[in-house]
Coordinates of C-alpha atoms in Angstrom, one line a residue:
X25 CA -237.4 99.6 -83.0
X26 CA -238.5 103.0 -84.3
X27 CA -238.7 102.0 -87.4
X28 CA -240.8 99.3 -86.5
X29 CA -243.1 101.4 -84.7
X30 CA -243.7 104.4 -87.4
X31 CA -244.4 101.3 -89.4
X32 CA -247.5 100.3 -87.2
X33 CA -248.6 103.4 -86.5
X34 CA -248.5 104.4 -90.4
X35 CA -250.5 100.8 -90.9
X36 CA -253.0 102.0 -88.0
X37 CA -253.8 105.4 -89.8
X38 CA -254.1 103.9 -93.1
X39 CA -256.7 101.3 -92.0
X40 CA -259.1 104.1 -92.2
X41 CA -260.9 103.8 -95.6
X42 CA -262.1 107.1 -96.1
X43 CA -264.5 105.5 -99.1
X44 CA -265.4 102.0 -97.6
X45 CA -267.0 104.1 -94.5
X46 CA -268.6 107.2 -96.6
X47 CA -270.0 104.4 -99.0
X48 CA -271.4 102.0 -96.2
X49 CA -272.9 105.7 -94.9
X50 CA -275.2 105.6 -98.2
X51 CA -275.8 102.0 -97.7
X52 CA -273.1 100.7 -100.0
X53 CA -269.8 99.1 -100.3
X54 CA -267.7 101.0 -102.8
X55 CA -265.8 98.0 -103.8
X56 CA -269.4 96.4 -105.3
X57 CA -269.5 99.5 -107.6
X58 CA -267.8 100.6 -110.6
X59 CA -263.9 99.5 -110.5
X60 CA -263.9 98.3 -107.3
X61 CA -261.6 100.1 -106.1
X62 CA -262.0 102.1 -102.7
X63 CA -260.2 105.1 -103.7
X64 CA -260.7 108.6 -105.0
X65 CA -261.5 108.5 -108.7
X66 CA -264.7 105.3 -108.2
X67 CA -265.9 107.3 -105.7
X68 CA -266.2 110.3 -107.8
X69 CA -268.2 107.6 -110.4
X70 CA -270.1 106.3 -108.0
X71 CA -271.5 108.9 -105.8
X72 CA -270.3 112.2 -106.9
X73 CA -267.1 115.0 -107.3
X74 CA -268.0 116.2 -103.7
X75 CA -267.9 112.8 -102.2
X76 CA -264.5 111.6 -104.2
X77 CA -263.0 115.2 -102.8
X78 CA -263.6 114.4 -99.6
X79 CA -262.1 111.0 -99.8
X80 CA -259.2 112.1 -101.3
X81 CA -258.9 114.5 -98.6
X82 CA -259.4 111.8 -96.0
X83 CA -256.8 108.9 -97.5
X84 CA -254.3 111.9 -98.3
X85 CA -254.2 113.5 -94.9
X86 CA -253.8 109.7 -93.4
X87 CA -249.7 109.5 -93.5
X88 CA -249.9 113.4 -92.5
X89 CA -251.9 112.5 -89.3
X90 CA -249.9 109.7 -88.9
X91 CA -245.8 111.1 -89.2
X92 CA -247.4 114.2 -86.7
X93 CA -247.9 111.5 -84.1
X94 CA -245.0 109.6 -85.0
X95 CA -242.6 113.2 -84.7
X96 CA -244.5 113.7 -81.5
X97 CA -243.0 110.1 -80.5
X98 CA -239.7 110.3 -81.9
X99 CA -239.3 113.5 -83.4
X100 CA -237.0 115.1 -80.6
X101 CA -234.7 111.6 -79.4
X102 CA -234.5 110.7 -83.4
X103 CA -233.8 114.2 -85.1
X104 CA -231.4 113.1 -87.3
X105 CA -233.3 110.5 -89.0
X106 CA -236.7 111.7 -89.0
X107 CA -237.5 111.5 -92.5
X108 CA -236.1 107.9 -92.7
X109 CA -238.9 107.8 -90.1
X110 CA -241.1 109.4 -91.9
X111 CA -241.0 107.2 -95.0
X112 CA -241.4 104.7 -93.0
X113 CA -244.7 105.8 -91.3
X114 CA -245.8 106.6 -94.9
X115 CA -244.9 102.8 -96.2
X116 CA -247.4 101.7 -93.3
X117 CA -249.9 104.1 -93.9
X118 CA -249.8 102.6 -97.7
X119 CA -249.9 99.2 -96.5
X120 CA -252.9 99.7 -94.7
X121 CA -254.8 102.0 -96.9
X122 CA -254.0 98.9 -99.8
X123 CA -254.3 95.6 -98.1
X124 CA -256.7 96.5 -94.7
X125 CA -257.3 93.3 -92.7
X126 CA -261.0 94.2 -91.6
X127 CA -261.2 94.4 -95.3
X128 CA -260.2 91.2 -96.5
X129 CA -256.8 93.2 -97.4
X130 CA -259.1 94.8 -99.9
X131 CA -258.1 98.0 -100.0
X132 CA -257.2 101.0 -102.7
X133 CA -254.4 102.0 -104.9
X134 CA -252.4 104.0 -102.6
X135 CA -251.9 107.0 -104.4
X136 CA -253.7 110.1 -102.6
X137 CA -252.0 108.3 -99.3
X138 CA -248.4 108.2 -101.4
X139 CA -249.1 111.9 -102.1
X140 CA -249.7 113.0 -98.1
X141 CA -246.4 111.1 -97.2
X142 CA -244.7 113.4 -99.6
X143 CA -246.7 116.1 -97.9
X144 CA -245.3 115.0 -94.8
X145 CA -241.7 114.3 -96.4
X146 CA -241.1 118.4 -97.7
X147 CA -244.1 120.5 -99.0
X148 CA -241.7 120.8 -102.4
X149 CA -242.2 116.9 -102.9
X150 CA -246.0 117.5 -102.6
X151 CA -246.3 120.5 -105.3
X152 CA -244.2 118.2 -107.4
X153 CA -246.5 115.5 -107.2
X154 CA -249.2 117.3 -107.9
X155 CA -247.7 118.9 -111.1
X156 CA -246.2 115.5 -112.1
X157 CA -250.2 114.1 -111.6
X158 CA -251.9 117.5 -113.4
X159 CA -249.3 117.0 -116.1
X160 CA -249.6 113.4 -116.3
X161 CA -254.0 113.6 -116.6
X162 CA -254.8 116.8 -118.4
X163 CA -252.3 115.7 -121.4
X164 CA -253.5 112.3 -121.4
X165 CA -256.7 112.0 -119.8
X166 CA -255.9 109.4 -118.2
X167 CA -256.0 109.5 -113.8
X168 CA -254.2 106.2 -114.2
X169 CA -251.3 108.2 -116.0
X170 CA -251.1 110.7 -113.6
X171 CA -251.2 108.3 -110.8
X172 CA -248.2 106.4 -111.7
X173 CA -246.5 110.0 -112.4
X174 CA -246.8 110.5 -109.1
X175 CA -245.6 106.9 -107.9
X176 CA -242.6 106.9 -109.9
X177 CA -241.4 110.6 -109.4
X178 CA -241.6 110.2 -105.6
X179 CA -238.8 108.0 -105.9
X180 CA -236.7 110.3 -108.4
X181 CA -237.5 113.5 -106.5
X182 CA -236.8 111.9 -103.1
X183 CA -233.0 111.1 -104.2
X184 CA -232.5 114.2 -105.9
X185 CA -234.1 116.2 -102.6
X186 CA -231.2 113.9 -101.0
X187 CA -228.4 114.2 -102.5
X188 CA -229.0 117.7 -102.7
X189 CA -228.4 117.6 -99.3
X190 CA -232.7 119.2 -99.0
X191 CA -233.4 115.9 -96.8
X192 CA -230.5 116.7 -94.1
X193 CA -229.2 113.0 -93.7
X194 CA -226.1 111.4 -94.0
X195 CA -225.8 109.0 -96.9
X196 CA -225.9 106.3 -94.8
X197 CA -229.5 106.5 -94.0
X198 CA -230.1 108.2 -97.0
X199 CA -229.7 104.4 -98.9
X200 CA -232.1 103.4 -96.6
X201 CA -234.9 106.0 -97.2
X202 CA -234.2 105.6 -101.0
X203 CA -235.1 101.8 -100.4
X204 CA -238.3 102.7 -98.4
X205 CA -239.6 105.1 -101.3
X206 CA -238.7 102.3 -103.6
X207 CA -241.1 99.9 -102.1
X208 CA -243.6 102.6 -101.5
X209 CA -243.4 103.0 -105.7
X210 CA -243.4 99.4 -106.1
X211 CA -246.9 98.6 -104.4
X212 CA -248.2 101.8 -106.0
X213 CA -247.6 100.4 -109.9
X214 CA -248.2 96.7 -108.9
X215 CA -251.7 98.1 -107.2
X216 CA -252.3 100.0 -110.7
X217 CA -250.8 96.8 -112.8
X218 CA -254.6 96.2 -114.0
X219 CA -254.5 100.0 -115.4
X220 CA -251.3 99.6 -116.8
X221 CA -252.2 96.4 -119.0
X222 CA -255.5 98.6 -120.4
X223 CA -253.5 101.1 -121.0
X224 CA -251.0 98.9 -123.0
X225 CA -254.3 97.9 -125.0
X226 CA -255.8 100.9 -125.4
X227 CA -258.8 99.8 -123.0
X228 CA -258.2 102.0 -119.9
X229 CA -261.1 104.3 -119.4
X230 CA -260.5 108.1 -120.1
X231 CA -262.0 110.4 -117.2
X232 CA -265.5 112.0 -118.0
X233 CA -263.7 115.4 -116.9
X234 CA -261.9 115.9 -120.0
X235 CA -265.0 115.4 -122.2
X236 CA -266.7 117.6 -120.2
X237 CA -263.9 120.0 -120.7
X238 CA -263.7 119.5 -124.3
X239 CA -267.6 121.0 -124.9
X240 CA -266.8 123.4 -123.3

C-alpha cells in the first residue's frame, strides 16, 4: 500500500512540466521547437541558458518535493524502509515527468528528475551524478553522454551505497530498491534511445557550450 501510494504521489509531482508551462508562458509549446523534447537542454536552445536553468531546477526539485511529502506520510510508521520508499516516489515522479497524461504522455527524458531522486536518496548519490554527468559532457561534448552517465551510475552507485551498508536496509528490501533503480535506468536510456542511435552514427548534436568554450 505504501508503495503504491509514494508511487502516485511521485506521478502527481512529476506531472508538473516545468518547460511545457514556462514555454506556453511565451506563447509556445516547447515540444513544437527544436528536439521536441520538454526538458532542460531544448529549452536552453529554444529560449535561453536562464530559462533551461530554471527548468532544470523545477523537474529536478520535483521527486525532492515529492519524497518530503511522502516522509511526512510514512516517514515515521515506515522508518526502516524509507528509501525503498523513496525510490519508489522517484520512479513516479519519472513516470509522470516522461509520459504526462494531460500531455498526450508526451513528456521529457527524465534525467534532471532521476538526478533529484538521488538528491532525495543521499546527497553523496547527487554529487556523484553530477560528477558522472560533468565528466561524461565536458570530455565528450555530448549532454546525451552525460545523461546516460547519470542514468546508468544511479544504478551502480545505489548498490554499492547498499551493500556498503550507507542505505541502512536489510537485504531483503535492498533487492527490491535495486529493482526500482533498475527500472528508473531503464526508462531513462529507452527515453534517450533516439540519442543513443545518433550517437552510434556519429549524428548526435554536440552542445553549442563547448564551442563557445573552445574560442575562448
Amino acid at each position: 500500500m505504501e508503495r503504491l501510494a509514494c508511487l502516485v504521489i511521485g506521478y502527481a509531482f512529476g506531472l508538473f512540466q516545468t518547460s511545457y508551462i514556462i514555454g506556453r508562458l511565451h506563447g509556445i509549446d516547447i515540444r513544437d521547437y527544436g528536439s521536441g523534447n520538454a526538458g532542460t537542454t531544448n529549452m536552453m536552445r529554444t529560449l535561453g541558458k536562464g530559462w533551461g536553468v530554471l527548468t532544470f531546477l523545477g523537474d529536478g526539485l520535483k521527486p525532492v518535493a515529492a519524497a518530503l511529502v511522502s516522509w511526512l506520510i510514512f516517514g515515521k510508521t515506515c522508518a526502516d524502509i524509507w528509501p525503498l520508499l523513496c525510490v519508489y516516489t522517484g520512479l513516479g515522479a519519472v513516470l509522470g515527468h516522461s509520459f504526462p497524461f494531460y500531455l498526450g504522455f508526451r513528456g521529457g527524458k527524465g534525467i534532471a528528475t532521476t538526478g533529484g531522486t538521488t538528491l532525495a536518496l543521499h546527497p553523496a548519490l547527487c554529487l556523484l551524478a553530477i560528477i558522472g554527468f560533468c565528466a561524461g559532457f565536458f570530455l565528450t561534448g555530448y549532454v546525451s553522454v552525460g545523461s546516460l552517465i547519470v542514468a546508468g551510475g544511479f544504478l551502480v552507485e545505489s548498490i554499492v551505497f547498499g551493500q556498503l551498508g550507507i542505505l541502512g536496509m536489510t537485504q531483503r528490501y535492498l533487492m527490491e530498491l535495486y529493482v526500482v533503480v533498475a527500472v528508473i535506468t531503464a526508462l531513462d536510456i529507452y527515453r534517450h534511445r533516439g540519442n543513443i542511435d545518433r550517437l552510434r552514427k556519429g549524428e548526435e548534436r554536440r552542445s553549442d557550450f563547448m564551442d563557445k568554450l573552445k574560442k575562448k
